[in-house]
Coordinates of C-alpha atoms in Angstrom, one line a residue:
M65 CA -32.1 128.1 -5.4
K66 CA -29.0 126.9 -7.1
K67 CA -30.5 123.5 -7.4
R68 CA -33.6 125.0 -9.0
L69 CA -31.6 126.9 -11.6
F70 CA -29.6 123.8 -12.3
I71 CA -32.8 121.9 -12.9
A72 CA -34.2 124.6 -15.1
A73 CA -31.1 124.6 -17.1
L74 CA -31.4 120.9 -17.7
A75 CA -35.0 121.3 -18.7
L76 CA -34.3 124.1 -21.3
P77 CA -33.2 121.8 -24.1
F78 CA -36.2 119.7 -23.5
L79 CA -38.4 122.8 -23.5
S80 CA -36.8 124.2 -26.6
G81 CA -37.3 121.0 -28.5
C82 CA -41.0 120.7 -27.7
V83 CA -43.8 123.0 -28.1
A84 CA -44.9 123.8 -24.6
S85 CA -48.2 125.1 -23.7
E86 CA -48.8 127.5 -20.9
Q87 CA -50.6 124.8 -19.0
D88 CA -47.7 122.5 -19.3
V89 CA -45.5 125.3 -18.2
V90 CA -47.7 125.9 -15.2
S91 CA -47.8 122.2 -14.5
L92 CA -44.1 122.0 -14.9
D93 CA -43.7 125.0 -12.6
L94 CA -45.9 123.4 -10.0
R95 CA -43.9 120.3 -10.3
M96 CA -40.7 122.2 -10.0
R97 CA -42.0 123.9 -6.9
S98 CA -43.1 120.6 -5.5
V99 CA -39.6 119.3 -6.2
D100 CA -38.1 122.4 -4.8
N101 CA -40.2 122.1 -1.7
R102 CA -39.2 118.5 -1.4
L103 CA -35.6 119.5 -1.9
V104 CA -36.0 122.1 0.9
N105 CA -37.5 119.5 3.1
V106 CA -34.7 117.1 2.3
E107 CA -32.2 119.9 3.0
Q108 CA -33.9 120.7 6.2
K109 CA -33.9 117.1 7.2
L110 CA -30.3 116.8 6.2
A111 CA -29.5 119.9 8.2
A112 CA -31.5 118.5 11.1
I113 CA -29.7 115.2 10.8
E114 CA -26.4 117.0 10.6
N115 CA -27.2 119.1 13.6
Q116 CA -28.4 116.1 15.4
Q117 CA -25.3 114.2 14.4
M118 CA -23.2 117.1 15.5
G119 CA -25.0 117.3 18.8
S120 CA -24.7 113.6 19.3
V121 CA -21.0 113.7 18.6
E122 CA -20.5 116.6 21.0
S123 CA -22.6 114.9 23.6
M124 CA -20.7 111.7 23.0
Q125 CA -17.4 113.7 23.2
I126 CA -18.7 115.2 26.5
R127 CA -19.8 111.9 27.7
Q128 CA -16.5 110.4 26.7
A129 CA -14.7 113.2 28.5
E130 CA -16.8 112.6 31.5
V131 CA -16.3 108.9 31.3
G132 CA -12.6 109.5 30.9
N133 CA -12.6 111.8 33.9
R134 CA -14.6 109.3 35.8
T135 CA -12.3 106.5 34.7
D136 CA -9.3 108.6 35.8
Q137 CA -11.0 109.3 39.1
M138 CA -11.9 105.7 39.6
A139 CA -8.3 104.7 38.6
N140 CA -7.0 107.2 41.2
E141 CA -9.5 105.8 43.7
L142 CA -8.4 102.3 42.8
L143 CA -4.8 103.3 43.3
Q144 CA -5.6 104.8 46.6
I145 CA -7.6 101.7 47.6
K146 CA -4.7 99.5 46.4
G147 CA -2.3 101.6 48.5
Q148 CA -4.6 101.3 51.5
L149 CA -4.8 97.6 50.8
D150 CA -1.0 97.4 50.6
D151 CA -0.7 99.3 53.8
N152 CA -3.3 97.1 55.5
S153 CA -1.6 94.0 54.2
N154 CA 1.7 95.3 55.6
S155 CA 0.0 96.1 58.9
V156 CA -1.6 92.7 59.0
Q157 CA 1.8 91.1 58.3
K158 CA 3.4 93.1 61.0
L159 CA 0.6 92.3 63.4
R160 CA 1.0 88.6 62.5
K161 CA 4.7 88.8 63.1
Q162 CA 4.2 90.6 66.4
Q163 CA 1.5 88.1 67.4
Q164 CA 3.8 85.2 66.4
A165 CA 6.7 86.7 68.4
E166 CA 4.4 87.3 71.4
D167 CA 3.0 83.7 71.1
E168 CA 6.6 82.4 71.0
Q169 CA 7.6 84.6 73.9
L170 CA 4.4 83.5 75.9
A171 CA 5.1 79.8 75.1
S172 CA 8.7 80.3 76.2
R173 CA 7.6 81.9 79.5
L174 CA 5.0 79.2 80.0
A175 CA 7.7 76.6 79.5
E176 CA 9.9 78.4 82.0
M177 CA 7.1 78.6 84.5
E178 CA 6.3 74.9 84.1
A179 CA 9.9 74.1 84.6
R180 CA 10.0 76.4 87.6
V181 CA 6.9 74.8 89.0
Q182 CA 8.3 71.4 88.4
E183 CA 11.6 72.4 90.2
L184 CA 9.6 73.8 93.1
M185 CA 7.5 70.7 93.4
E186 CA 10.7 68.6 93.4
R187 CA 12.2 70.9 96.1
L188 CA 8.9 70.7 98.1
N189 CA 9.0 66.9 97.9
M190 CA 12.6 66.9 98.9
A191 CA 11.8 69.3 101.8
T192 CA 8.9 67.2 102.9
S193 CA 11.1 64.1 102.8
D194 CA 13.8 65.9 104.7
L195 CA 11.2 67.2 107.2
Q196 CA 9.9 63.6 107.7
S197 CA 13.5 62.3 108.1
T198 CA 14.3 65.2 110.5
T199 CA 11.2 64.5 112.5
T200 CA 12.0 60.8 112.7
E201 CA 15.6 61.6 113.6
L202 CA 14.5 64.1 116.2
R203 CA 12.2 61.5 117.7
R204 CA 15.0 59.0 117.7
Y205 CA 17.3 61.6 119.2
K206 CA 14.8 62.5 121.9
D207 CA 14.3 58.8 122.7
L208 CA 18.0 58.2 122.8
Q209 CA 18.5 61.3 124.9
A210 CA 15.9 60.1 127.3
K211 CA 17.5 56.7 127.4
E212 CA 20.9 58.3 128.0
A213 CA 19.5 60.5 130.7
A214 CA 17.9 57.5 132.4
E215 CA 21.2 55.6 132.0
R216 CA 23.2 58.6 133.5
A217 CA 20.7 58.8 136.3
L218 CA 21.1 55.1 136.9
Q219 CA 24.9 55.3 136.8
A220 CA 24.7 58.4 139.1
A221 CA 22.6 56.4 141.5
K222 CA 25.0 53.5 141.3
R223 CA 27.9 55.8 141.9
A224 CA 26.0 57.4 144.8
E225 CA 25.3 54.1 146.3
A226 CA 29.0 53.1 145.8
A227 CA 30.1 56.4 147.3
E228 CA 27.7 56.0 150.2
K229 CA 28.9 52.4 150.8
K230 CA 32.5 53.6 150.6
S231 CA 31.7 56.4 153.0
K232 CA 30.2 54.0 155.5
E233 CA 33.2 51.7 155.1
V234 CA 35.6 54.6 155.8
A235 CA 33.5 55.7 158.8
Q236 CA 33.5 52.1 160.1
Q237 CA 37.3 51.9 159.6
R238 CA 37.7 55.1 161.6
E239 CA 35.6 53.8 164.5
I240 CA 37.6 52.8 167.6
T241 CA 37.8 49.0 167.9
P242 CA 37.2 47.4 171.4
A243 CA 40.9 46.4 171.5
Q244 CA 42.0 50.0 171.0
Q245 CA 39.5 51.1 173.6
K246 CA 41.0 48.8 176.2
K247 CA 44.4 50.2 175.6
K248 CA 43.3 53.7 176.4
P249 CA 43.2 55.0 180.0
A250 CA 39.8 55.0 181.7
A251 CA 39.9 58.8 182.1
E252 CA 40.6 59.3 178.4
S253 CA 37.8 57.0 177.5
A254 CA 35.5 58.9 179.8
D255 CA 36.6 62.2 178.1
E256 CA 35.7 60.8 174.7
E257 CA 32.4 59.5 175.8
A258 CA 31.4 62.9 177.2
P259 CA 31.5 64.8 173.9
K260 CA 29.4 62.0 172.3
K261 CA 26.7 62.5 174.9
T262 CA 26.9 66.3 174.5
A263 CA 26.6 66.0 170.7
A264 CA 23.6 63.8 171.1
A265 CA 21.7 66.5 173.0
P266 CA 19.5 68.7 170.8
A267 CA 21.1 72.0 169.7
A268 CA 19.4 75.4 169.8
A269 CA 17.4 76.2 166.6
P270 CA 19.3 78.6 164.3
A271 CA 17.7 81.9 163.2
A272 CA 17.6 80.7 159.5
A273 CA 15.7 77.5 160.3
P274 CA 12.7 76.7 158.0
A275 CA 9.3 78.1 158.9
K276 CA 7.6 74.7 159.2
K277 CA 7.0 73.7 162.8
S278 CA 5.9 70.3 164.0
G279 CA 6.6 70.8 167.7
G280 CA 8.1 68.6 170.4
A281 CA 10.9 66.1 169.9
E282 CA 10.4 66.0 166.2
Q283 CA 11.0 69.8 165.8
D284 CA 14.0 69.6 168.2
A285 CA 15.6 66.8 166.2
Y286 CA 15.1 68.8 162.9
D287 CA 16.5 72.0 164.4
A288 CA 19.5 70.2 165.8
A289 CA 20.3 68.7 162.3
Y290 CA 19.8 72.1 160.6
A291 CA 22.1 73.8 163.2
L292 CA 24.9 71.3 162.2
Y293 CA 24.3 72.3 158.5
T294 CA 24.4 76.0 159.2
A295 CA 27.6 75.5 161.2
G296 CA 29.3 73.9 158.2
Q297 CA 29.4 70.4 159.7
F298 CA 28.0 68.8 156.6
K299 CA 28.8 65.2 157.4
K300 CA 27.2 65.4 160.8
S301 CA 24.2 67.3 159.4
S302 CA 23.6 64.7 156.7
S303 CA 23.8 61.9 159.3
A304 CA 21.5 63.9 161.6
F305 CA 18.9 64.5 158.9
S306 CA 19.0 60.8 157.9
D307 CA 18.3 59.8 161.5
F308 CA 15.5 62.3 161.5
L309 CA 13.9 60.7 158.4
D310 CA 14.4 57.2 160.0
R311 CA 12.5 58.4 163.1
Y312 CA 9.9 60.6 161.4
P313 CA 9.4 59.3 157.8
K314 CA 5.9 60.9 157.5
S315 CA 6.8 64.2 159.0
N316 CA 5.9 67.4 157.1
L317 CA 9.5 68.3 157.5
A318 CA 10.7 65.2 155.6
P319 CA 11.0 67.0 152.2
N320 CA 13.2 69.7 153.9
A321 CA 15.3 67.1 155.6
R322 CA 15.9 65.1 152.4
F323 CA 16.8 68.4 150.6
W324 CA 19.3 69.3 153.2
I325 CA 20.9 65.9 153.0
G326 CA 21.4 66.6 149.3
D327 CA 22.8 70.0 150.0
S328 CA 25.2 68.6 152.6
Y329 CA 26.6 66.2 150.0
F330 CA 26.7 69.1 147.5
S331 CA 28.7 71.2 149.9
Q332 CA 31.2 68.3 150.4
K333 CA 31.5 68.0 146.5
E334 CA 29.8 64.6 146.6
Y335 CA 27.8 65.6 143.6
E336 CA 26.6 62.0 142.7
L337 CA 25.2 61.5 146.2
A338 CA 23.6 65.0 146.1
I339 CA 22.0 64.1 142.7
L340 CA 20.5 61.0 144.2
E341 CA 19.1 62.8 147.3
Y342 CA 17.6 65.6 145.2
Q343 CA 16.0 63.0 143.0
K344 CA 14.3 61.6 146.0
V345 CA 12.8 65.0 146.8
I346 CA 11.6 65.4 143.2
A347 CA 10.1 61.9 143.0
D348 CA 8.6 61.6 146.6
Y349 CA 7.5 65.2 147.1
P350 CA 6.6 66.7 143.7
T351 CA 4.0 69.2 145.2
D352 CA 6.3 70.4 148.0
A353 CA 8.0 73.8 147.8
K354 CA 11.4 72.1 147.9
A355 CA 10.7 70.2 144.6
P356 CA 11.7 73.1 142.3
A357 CA 14.7 73.9 144.5
A358 CA 15.8 70.2 144.3
L359 CA 15.5 70.3 140.5
L360 CA 17.7 73.5 140.3
K361 CA 20.3 72.1 142.7
Q362 CA 20.3 68.8 140.8
G363 CA 21.0 70.6 137.5
L364 CA 23.9 72.4 139.2
A365 CA 25.2 69.1 140.5
F366 CA 25.1 67.6 136.9
E367 CA 27.1 70.7 135.8
K368 CA 29.7 70.1 138.5
V369 CA 30.2 66.5 137.2
G370 CA 30.6 67.8 133.6
D371 CA 27.2 66.7 132.3
K372 CA 25.9 69.9 130.9
Q373 CA 23.5 68.1 128.6
T374 CA 21.6 66.4 131.4
A375 CA 21.7 69.6 133.4
N376 CA 19.9 71.4 130.6
I377 CA 17.3 68.6 130.6
V378 CA 16.8 69.2 134.3
Y379 CA 16.5 72.9 133.9
Q380 CA 13.9 72.5 131.1
K381 CA 11.9 70.1 133.4
L382 CA 12.0 72.8 136.1
L383 CA 10.6 75.4 133.6
D384 CA 7.9 73.0 132.3
E385 CA 6.7 71.7 135.7
Y386 CA 7.3 74.8 137.9
P387 CA 7.2 77.8 135.6
K388 CA 6.1 80.2 138.3
S389 CA 8.6 79.2 140.9
E390 CA 11.5 81.4 142.0
Q391 CA 14.0 78.8 140.7
A392 CA 12.5 79.1 137.1
T393 CA 14.3 82.4 136.6
T394 CA 17.7 80.9 137.3
A395 CA 16.8 78.0 135.0
K396 CA 16.0 80.4 132.2
E397 CA 19.3 82.1 132.7
K398 CA 21.1 78.7 132.6
L399 CA 19.4 77.8 129.4
G400 CA 20.0 81.2 127.9
K401 CA 16.3 82.0 127.4

């Protein structure tokens, strides 16, 4: 309305200076109304535009606020993500350091194990070499021991032969020569001859005589020799058993006779001669019951002459060849088994 009055006031001088007709006034009024309507429309449009602008500004402000909030939220989220990334990065670095330390430790342990394996291999090679050397030395030692035992047996046999020869020489020296016999009175000579004839007669068999029986003169000769042995007349018994073997070399009492010859020498402390006689029993009658007994007594004889090493060899031979014999128990005791 204020705009319309303003327009009317502007139009008054023009109207006062002209003669206006009613039609012109009506036309002018119509035009003014048209203008007024147009102004109203313009004002409405301006108001609409202003309202629209105000709504757009408010919407934009709201959107800006939302965007700001969203930006802040995203910034916070980014900060959180960055923090998580930093934590993850630190964790990864720690894991890498731990993995590196574990790899180094594992490599060190592997190196130590390789060195240990190498050392064990060297020791194993040395042990194998030592074992081979020891085996070779043991074989050499056994061969040498066997040679020494054979040599000792040979020497013992030689000593036994020498002792037997010496014994025969001494016995021959003690025999009465024909010249001495002529000097003695006839009665004395007859008295000396009588005991010889009596000794030649077979003696009664002792209660402890062996169970083997051949019968006849053969058994009587054996019993007579054994009676001399049990009576402690070892020189006479060895001679009597030797005569028995000369007369009955294939007798089933031959192993016993040879054994008692060895025992007669043993009782006289003629250990070398005893070893020789026991060896004859062992070699000539290996399946006879006297063989293990001869081995045991031979070992004892070697001990008597101070050869403990050979005695142990004999005892071990007794255990190996006659493990179920009565003498094996004594051999085990001697060997400390």
